[in-house]
Coordinates of C-alpha atoms and ligand atoms in Angstrom, one line a residue:
M28 CA -7.3 -24.5 8.4
K29 CA -6.4 -25.0 4.7
K30 CA -4.2 -22.7 2.8
I31 CA -4.9 -22.8 -0.9
E32 CA -2.8 -21.3 -3.7
F33 CA -5.0 -19.6 -6.4
L34 CA -2.5 -17.5 -8.4
N35 CA 1.2 -17.8 -9.2
L36 CA 2.6 -14.5 -10.5
G37 CA 6.1 -15.9 -11.1
S38 CA 9.5 -14.6 -10.1
H39 CA 9.7 -11.1 -8.5
P40 CA 12.3 -8.9 -7.0
I41 CA 12.0 -6.7 -3.9
T42 CA 9.9 -3.8 -5.1
N43 CA 11.9 -1.3 -3.0
S44 CA 15.3 -2.3 -4.3
Y45 CA 15.8 0.2 -7.1
L46 CA 19.1 -0.6 -8.8
S47 CA 22.1 1.5 -9.3
T48 CA 23.1 -0.4 -12.4
K49 CA 21.1 -1.8 -15.4
K50 CA 22.9 -5.1 -15.2
P51 CA 23.2 -6.1 -11.5
K52 CA 25.5 -9.1 -10.8
K53 CA 23.0 -10.6 -8.4
E54 CA 19.4 -9.7 -7.7
F55 CA 17.2 -11.4 -5.0
M56 CA 14.1 -12.9 -6.6
Y57 CA 11.3 -14.9 -5.0
N58 CA 8.2 -16.6 -6.2
L59 CA 5.1 -14.4 -5.8
K60 CA 2.1 -16.7 -5.1
L61 CA -1.3 -15.8 -3.6
I62 CA -3.0 -17.9 -1.0
Y63 CA -6.6 -18.2 0.3
H64 CA -6.9 -19.1 4.0
S65 CA -10.1 -21.2 4.4
S66 CA -10.9 -20.4 8.0
T67 CA -10.2 -16.7 8.3
K68 CA -10.7 -15.8 4.6
L69 CA -7.4 -14.0 4.7
I70 CA -5.5 -13.5 1.5
S71 CA -1.8 -13.6 1.8
L72 CA 1.4 -14.2 -0.1
G73 CA 2.6 -17.8 -0.3
K74 CA 6.1 -17.0 0.9
F75 CA 7.1 -14.0 3.0
V76 CA 10.3 -12.1 2.2
S77 CA 12.5 -11.3 5.3
P78 CA 11.5 -7.9 6.7
K79 CA 15.1 -6.9 7.1
K80 CA 15.5 -7.3 3.3
M81 CA 12.6 -5.0 2.6
F82 CA 12.7 -2.4 5.3
N83 CA 16.2 -1.0 5.5
D84 CA 18.1 2.3 5.6
K85 CA 17.5 2.9 1.9
Y86 CA 13.7 2.7 1.9
A87 CA 12.5 4.7 -1.0
H88 CA 8.8 5.4 -0.5
R89 CA 8.0 8.9 1.0
A90 CA 4.4 9.4 2.2
S91 CA 4.9 13.1 1.5
A92 CA 5.7 12.6 -2.2
S93 CA 2.1 13.2 -3.4
K94 CA -0.1 16.1 -2.9
T95 CA -3.1 13.8 -2.5
M96 CA -1.5 12.0 0.4
R97 CA -0.2 15.2 2.1
S98 CA -3.7 16.7 2.1
A99 CA -5.4 13.4 3.1
Y100 CA -3.2 13.1 6.2
E101 CA -3.7 16.7 7.2
K102 CA -7.4 16.4 6.9
L103 CA -7.5 13.2 9.0
A104 CA -5.3 14.7 11.7
K105 CA -7.6 17.7 12.0
S106 CA -10.7 15.5 12.2
L107 CA -9.1 13.1 14.8
I108 CA -8.1 16.1 17.0
K109 CA -11.6 17.5 16.8
T110 CA -13.5 14.2 17.4
Y111 CA -11.3 12.4 20.0
K112 CA -9.2 15.3 21.6
P113 CA -6.3 12.9 22.1
Q114 CA -3.5 13.7 24.6
S115 CA -1.2 11.0 23.1
I116 CA -0.8 9.3 19.7
L117 CA 1.5 6.6 18.4
E118 CA 2.0 5.9 14.7
I119 CA 3.2 2.5 13.6
G120 CA 5.2 3.0 10.3
S121 CA 5.6 6.8 10.6
N122 CA 7.5 7.1 7.3
D123 CA 8.7 10.7 6.8
G124 CA 6.3 12.1 9.4
C125 CA 3.6 13.2 6.9
F126 CA 0.8 12.3 9.4
I127 CA 2.4 12.4 12.9
K128 CA 3.9 15.9 12.4
H129 CA 0.3 17.3 12.8
F130 CA 0.2 16.3 16.5
K131 CA 3.1 18.4 17.7
K132 CA 1.0 19.8 20.6
I133 CA 0.5 16.4 22.2
N134 CA 2.6 13.4 23.0
N135 CA 3.3 12.1 19.5
I136 CA 5.5 9.1 18.9
G137 CA 6.6 7.3 15.8
V138 CA 7.7 3.7 15.2
E139 CA 9.7 3.3 11.9
P140 CA 12.1 0.5 11.2
C141 CA 13.6 2.2 8.2
K142 CA 16.5 4.1 9.7
N143 CA 16.6 6.7 6.9
L144 CA 13.0 7.6 7.6
A145 CA 13.2 7.4 11.4
D146 CA 16.1 9.9 11.1
I147 CA 13.8 12.4 9.3
T148 CA 11.1 12.4 12.0
S149 CA 13.8 12.5 14.8
R150 CA 15.2 15.6 13.1
M151 CA 11.7 17.0 13.3
R152 CA 11.9 16.5 17.1
I153 CA 9.3 13.7 17.0
K154 CA 10.3 10.9 19.3
T155 CA 10.8 8.0 16.9
Y156 CA 11.7 4.3 17.7
P157 CA 13.7 3.0 14.8
N158 CA 12.4 -0.6 15.3
F159 CA 9.9 -3.2 14.0
W160 CA 6.6 -3.2 15.8
T161 CA 6.7 -6.2 18.3
K162 CA 5.2 -6.9 21.7
K163 CA 8.6 -6.3 23.2
L164 CA 8.9 -2.9 21.7
S165 CA 5.3 -2.0 22.7
K166 CA 6.2 -2.8 26.3
K167 CA 9.3 -0.6 26.1
I168 CA 7.3 2.3 24.6
I169 CA 4.5 2.0 27.3
N170 CA 7.1 2.0 30.1
Q171 CA 8.7 5.2 28.7
N172 CA 5.6 7.0 27.6
G173 CA 2.4 5.5 29.1
L174 CA -0.7 4.3 27.3
F175 CA -2.1 5.9 24.2
D176 CA -5.4 7.5 23.2
I177 CA -4.9 6.7 19.5
I178 CA -2.7 4.3 17.7
Y179 CA -2.6 4.9 13.9
S180 CA -1.1 2.8 11.2
A181 CA -1.4 3.4 7.5
N182 CA -0.1 0.9 4.9
T183 CA 1.9 -0.9 7.5
I184 CA -0.1 -3.6 9.3
S185 CA -0.5 -5.4 6.0
H186 CA 3.3 -5.6 5.9
I187 CA 3.7 -7.2 9.3
H188 CA 3.8 -11.0 9.2
N189 CA 2.8 -11.9 12.7
L190 CA -0.7 -10.4 12.9
K191 CA -1.7 -12.0 16.3
E192 CA 1.3 -10.4 18.0
T193 CA 0.7 -7.1 16.2
F194 CA -2.9 -6.8 17.4
D195 CA -2.0 -8.0 21.0
A196 CA 0.8 -5.4 21.2
I197 CA -1.6 -2.7 20.0
E198 CA -4.2 -3.7 22.6
I199 CA -1.8 -3.5 25.5
S200 CA -0.6 -0.1 24.4
L201 CA -4.1 1.5 24.4
K202 CA -6.0 3.2 27.2
K203 CA -9.3 1.5 28.0
S204 CA -11.1 4.2 25.9
G205 CA -8.3 4.2 23.3
I206 CA -8.8 3.5 19.6
F207 CA -6.6 1.9 16.9
I208 CA -7.0 3.0 13.3
L209 CA -5.7 0.9 10.5
E210 CA -5.6 2.0 6.9
D211 CA -4.7 -0.5 4.2
P212 CA -5.7 -1.3 0.6
S213 CA -9.1 -3.0 0.3
L214 CA -9.2 -6.5 -1.0
L215 CA -12.7 -5.9 -2.4
E216 CA -11.5 -2.9 -4.4
A217 CA -8.4 -4.9 -5.6
L218 CA -10.8 -7.6 -6.8
K219 CA -13.2 -5.2 -8.4
K220 CA -10.4 -3.3 -10.2
N221 CA -8.5 -6.4 -11.0
S222 CA -5.5 -4.6 -9.6
Y223 CA -3.3 -7.6 -9.0
D224 CA -0.4 -5.2 -8.5
Q225 CA -1.6 -4.7 -4.9
F226 CA 0.3 -7.9 -4.3
Y227 CA 4.0 -7.6 -3.9
D228 CA 6.7 -8.5 -1.3
E229 CA 5.7 -5.8 1.2
H230 CA 2.0 -6.6 1.1
A231 CA 2.1 -9.8 2.9
Y232 CA -1.7 -9.4 3.1
V233 CA -4.4 -7.5 1.3
F234 CA -7.2 -7.3 3.9
S235 CA -10.9 -7.6 3.5
L236 CA -13.0 -6.4 6.4
T237 CA -14.2 -10.0 6.8
A238 CA -10.7 -11.2 7.3
L239 CA -9.9 -8.4 9.8
K240 CA -13.0 -9.3 11.7
N241 CA -12.1 -13.0 11.8
L242 CA -8.4 -12.2 12.7
T243 CA -9.3 -10.0 15.7
R244 CA -11.8 -12.6 17.1
K245 CA -9.2 -14.0 19.4
T246 CA -7.8 -10.6 20.4
G247 CA -9.0 -7.9 22.8
L248 CA -9.9 -5.6 19.9
E249 CA -13.0 -5.3 17.7
I250 CA -14.0 -3.1 14.7
F251 CA -16.6 -0.4 15.4
K252 CA -16.4 1.8 12.3
V253 CA -15.1 1.8 8.8
E254 CA -14.5 4.5 6.2
K255 CA -13.9 3.9 2.5
L256 CA -11.0 5.9 1.0
N257 CA -9.8 6.5 -2.5
T258 CA -6.1 6.4 -1.5
H259 CA -3.8 3.6 -2.8
G260 CA -6.4 2.5 -5.4
G261 CA -9.2 2.0 -2.7
S262 CA -8.5 1.5 1.0
N263 CA -10.4 0.9 4.2
R264 CA -9.9 3.0 7.2
V265 CA -10.8 0.7 10.0
F266 CA -11.5 1.8 13.6
F267 CA -10.9 -0.7 16.4
K268 CA -11.8 -0.3 20.1
K269 CA -11.1 -2.5 23.1
K270 CA -13.8 -5.2 23.6
I271 CA -13.9 -4.2 27.3
N272 CA -15.0 -0.7 26.3
Q273 CA -18.8 -1.1 25.9
K274 CA -19.5 2.6 25.5
V275 CA -18.9 2.8 21.8
Q276 CA -21.5 1.5 19.4
I277 CA -20.8 -0.6 16.3
S278 CA -21.6 1.4 13.2
K279 CA -24.4 0.3 10.8
K280 CA -22.2 1.2 7.9
Y281 CA -19.6 -1.3 8.9
I282 CA -22.2 -4.0 9.1
K283 CA -23.4 -3.0 5.6
F284 CA -19.8 -3.1 4.2
L285 CA -19.4 -6.6 5.7
S286 CA -22.5 -7.7 3.9
D287 CA -21.4 -6.1 0.6
E288 CA -18.2 -8.2 0.8
K289 CA -20.2 -11.3 1.5
K290 CA -22.5 -10.6 -1.5
F291 CA -19.4 -10.1 -3.7
G292 CA -18.2 -13.5 -2.7
I293 CA -15.2 -12.5 -0.6
E294 CA -15.5 -15.7 1.5
K295 CA -15.5 -18.0 -1.5
L296 CA -12.5 -19.7 -3.1
S297 CA -14.3 -19.5 -6.5
T298 CA -14.1 -15.7 -6.4
Y299 CA -10.3 -16.0 -6.3
R300 CA -10.1 -18.6 -9.0
K301 CA -12.1 -16.2 -11.2
F302 CA -9.8 -13.3 -10.2
A303 CA -6.8 -15.5 -11.3
R304 CA -8.4 -16.0 -14.7
N305 CA -9.0 -12.3 -15.1
V306 CA -5.4 -11.5 -14.1
K307 CA -4.1 -13.8 -16.9
K308 CA -6.4 -12.2 -19.4
S309 CA -5.2 -8.7 -18.3
K310 CA -1.6 -9.7 -18.8
N311 CA -2.2 -10.8 -22.4
A312 CA -4.2 -7.7 -23.2
L313 CA -1.6 -5.4 -21.8
I314 CA 1.2 -7.0 -23.7
S315 CA -0.8 -6.7 -26.9
I316 CA -1.2 -2.9 -26.3
F317 CA 2.5 -2.4 -25.7
R318 CA 3.5 -4.6 -28.7
K319 CA 1.3 -2.7 -31.1
I320 CA 2.7 0.7 -30.0
K321 CA 6.2 -0.5 -30.1
N322 CA 5.7 -2.1 -33.5
D323 CA 4.8 1.4 -34.7
G324 CA 8.2 2.6 -33.4
K325 CA 6.8 4.9 -30.8
I326 CA 8.3 5.8 -27.4
I327 CA 6.5 4.5 -24.3
I328 CA 7.4 6.0 -20.9
G329 CA 6.3 4.9 -17.4
Y330 CA 4.7 7.5 -15.2
G331 CA 5.5 6.8 -11.5
A332 CA 7.9 4.0 -10.8
T333 CA 5.6 2.6 -8.0
Y334 CA 6.1 -0.5 -6.0
K335 CA 2.8 -1.7 -7.5
S336 CA 4.1 -1.4 -11.1
S337 CA 6.9 -3.8 -10.2
T338 CA 4.4 -6.6 -10.0
V339 CA 2.9 -5.7 -13.5
L340 CA 6.3 -5.3 -15.2
N341 CA 7.7 -8.5 -13.8
Y342 CA 4.6 -10.6 -14.3
C343 CA 4.0 -9.3 -17.8
G344 CA 7.8 -9.4 -18.8
L345 CA 7.8 -5.7 -19.7
K346 CA 11.4 -4.6 -19.8
N347 CA 13.3 -1.8 -21.4
N348 CA 12.3 -3.0 -24.9
F349 CA 8.7 -2.0 -24.0
I350 CA 9.2 1.0 -21.7
D351 CA 11.9 3.4 -22.6
Y352 CA 12.2 5.0 -19.2
F353 CA 10.2 6.0 -16.1
L354 CA 9.6 9.5 -14.8
D355 CA 9.1 9.9 -11.0
T356 CA 9.1 12.7 -8.5
T357 CA 10.8 10.8 -5.7
P358 CA 14.5 12.0 -5.5
T359 CA 15.8 8.6 -4.1
K360 CA 14.6 6.9 -7.4
F361 CA 16.3 9.3 -9.8
G362 CA 19.1 7.7 -11.8
K363 CA 18.1 4.2 -10.6
F364 CA 16.7 1.2 -12.5
T365 CA 13.4 -0.6 -11.7
P366 CA 14.0 -3.9 -9.9
G367 CA 13.7 -7.0 -12.0
S368 CA 12.7 -5.1 -15.2
H369 CA 15.8 -2.8 -15.2
I370 CA 14.2 0.3 -16.8
P371 CA 15.9 3.6 -16.1
I372 CA 14.1 6.1 -13.8
Y373 CA 14.6 9.9 -14.4
Q374 CA 13.5 12.9 -12.5
Y375 CA 10.1 14.2 -13.6
K376 CA 10.4 17.6 -15.2
G377 CA 7.2 17.4 -17.3
I378 CA 6.6 14.8 -20.1
P379 CA 9.0 15.5 -23.0
N380 CA 7.4 16.7 -26.3
N381 CA 8.4 13.5 -28.2
V382 CA 6.3 11.3 -26.0
R383 CA 2.8 10.2 -26.9
Y384 CA 2.3 7.2 -24.6
A385 CA 2.8 7.0 -20.9
Y386 CA 2.1 3.9 -18.8
L387 CA 0.4 4.9 -15.6
G388 CA 2.5 3.2 -12.9
A389 CA 0.9 5.5 -10.4
W390 CA -2.7 4.7 -11.6
N391 CA -3.9 5.3 -8.0
F392 CA -3.1 9.0 -8.6
K393 CA -4.9 9.2 -12.0
D394 CA -7.0 12.3 -11.1
E395 CA -4.0 14.2 -9.7
I396 CA -1.9 13.2 -12.7
F397 CA -4.6 14.0 -15.3
K398 CA -5.0 17.5 -13.8
K399 CA -1.3 18.1 -13.9
E400 CA -0.9 16.8 -17.5
K401 CA -3.6 18.8 -19.2
K402 CA -1.2 20.1 -21.8
Y403 CA 0.1 16.7 -22.6
I404 CA -3.4 15.4 -23.0
R405 CA -4.5 18.4 -25.1
N406 CA -1.6 17.8 -27.4
G407 CA -2.7 14.2 -28.1
G408 CA -0.7 12.5 -25.3
K409 CA -2.3 9.2 -24.1
F410 CA -2.0 7.1 -21.0
I411 CA -1.9 3.3 -20.8
T412 CA -3.4 1.6 -17.8
H413 CA -4.3 -1.9 -16.8
V414 CA -6.9 -0.9 -14.2
P415 CA -9.6 -2.0 -14.3
Y416 CA -8.7 -3.5 -17.7
P417 CA -5.9 -2.8 -20.1
R418 CA -6.6 0.2 -22.3
I419 CA -5.4 3.4 -23.8
I420 CA -7.0 6.6 -22.4
Ligands
TYD511 P1 2.7 5.1 -4.3 O1 1.4 5.7 -4.6 O2 3.2 5.1 -3.0 O3 2.6 3.6 -4.8 P2 3.4 2.4 -4.4 O4 3.1 2.2 -3.0 O5 2.8 1.3 -5.3 O6 4.8 2.7 -4.6 O7 3.8 5.8 -5.2 C1 3.6 6.8 -6.1 C2 4.9 7.1 -6.9 O8 4.5 7.8 -8.0 C3 5.9 7.9 -6.1 O9 7.2 7.4 -6.4 C4 5.7 9.3 -6.7 C5 5.3 9.0 -8.1 N1 4.4 10.1 -8.6 C6 4.9 10.8 -9.7 O10 6.1 10.6 -10.2 N2 4.2 11.8 -10.2 C7 2.9 12.1 -9.7 O11 2.3 13.0 -10.2 C8 2.4 11.3 -8.6 C9 1.1 11.6 -8.1 C10 3.2 10.3 -8.1

């Protein structure tokens, strides 16, 4: 198998390490490169950052921070209870309990290596293992709790470096009829939207269905159904069953999605070379937009100090001279500075009257934000985005 680098996005910090000071003495940086794996068609980072550096007791992201995510998890929980009538469920990467809390009536268990988050769900009386997902941990959990009807994991499997061990640990934890549901950003959508900000330290991989199919070839799991989601800028919800369970049919839609990926060129290296060219163009166009507004002496704020935006800011060299400050609704980010770019983050209390330009860090919540900011837009306020191409809206 060949591993081929197709894009070098330069030097980047850990997206989750929001700073307490504008001028840190030392900041960990690594080279963010993107790699194409010729045999599995997997797209990964060139170099992985140590999990202990990224997932610690100060982890900032809260799944409950957005209304969109809160209602998406509630809707999914209701539908899973209705369709599968599970007696037991395990969530890998249970964050602040936004999903798993909906299963209080059955055996619901969380796995969450970030201690500050695991503490939240423990306080909610949800049995939570404050550990990384490994085969060893899965054996301990099965010994203490038995096998599971459902294992669910949203925006987590793409963070785990050893995929073979991850899938094997899931397989041994499921009942024969059990299912595993994975939700992660879709590579196809990232390529279509030119959203290169899906790549950052935590996202060791951005999965295509094609790669997931290839990766599980040597495991006891196989995909039987896929749903397309709008969350996180376009995600796949992928349902796996055990290969030994012959009762479940493989959905036609999944086969169609696989062929859509093939038609788009997801298997070809040339697709990624073209993506790399588009990303470089996007950088130049975005910088020109910022420069023009700043030359007119206007304020530009950032809306949502997301992990994704860290890739854009650091790749494009957008620092405090381009973005005056970020507004965000996540309390742990208030009063901090964005990693690498050192831009202050303030608590969102509405967009101030003197602001006319806001860079959409949380572009994946565009609809929710535009609804919330009707007054700002009515008064002539504009948003800047780089997705799918740099422009002012
Ligand atoms: P998220 O979507 O999880 O993106 P990432 O994984 O790239 O960090 O983060 C969304 C962030 O945006 C979160 O910090 C909350 C913030 N946010 C706002 O400040 N205002 C809003 O209206 C919304 C929807 C999000």
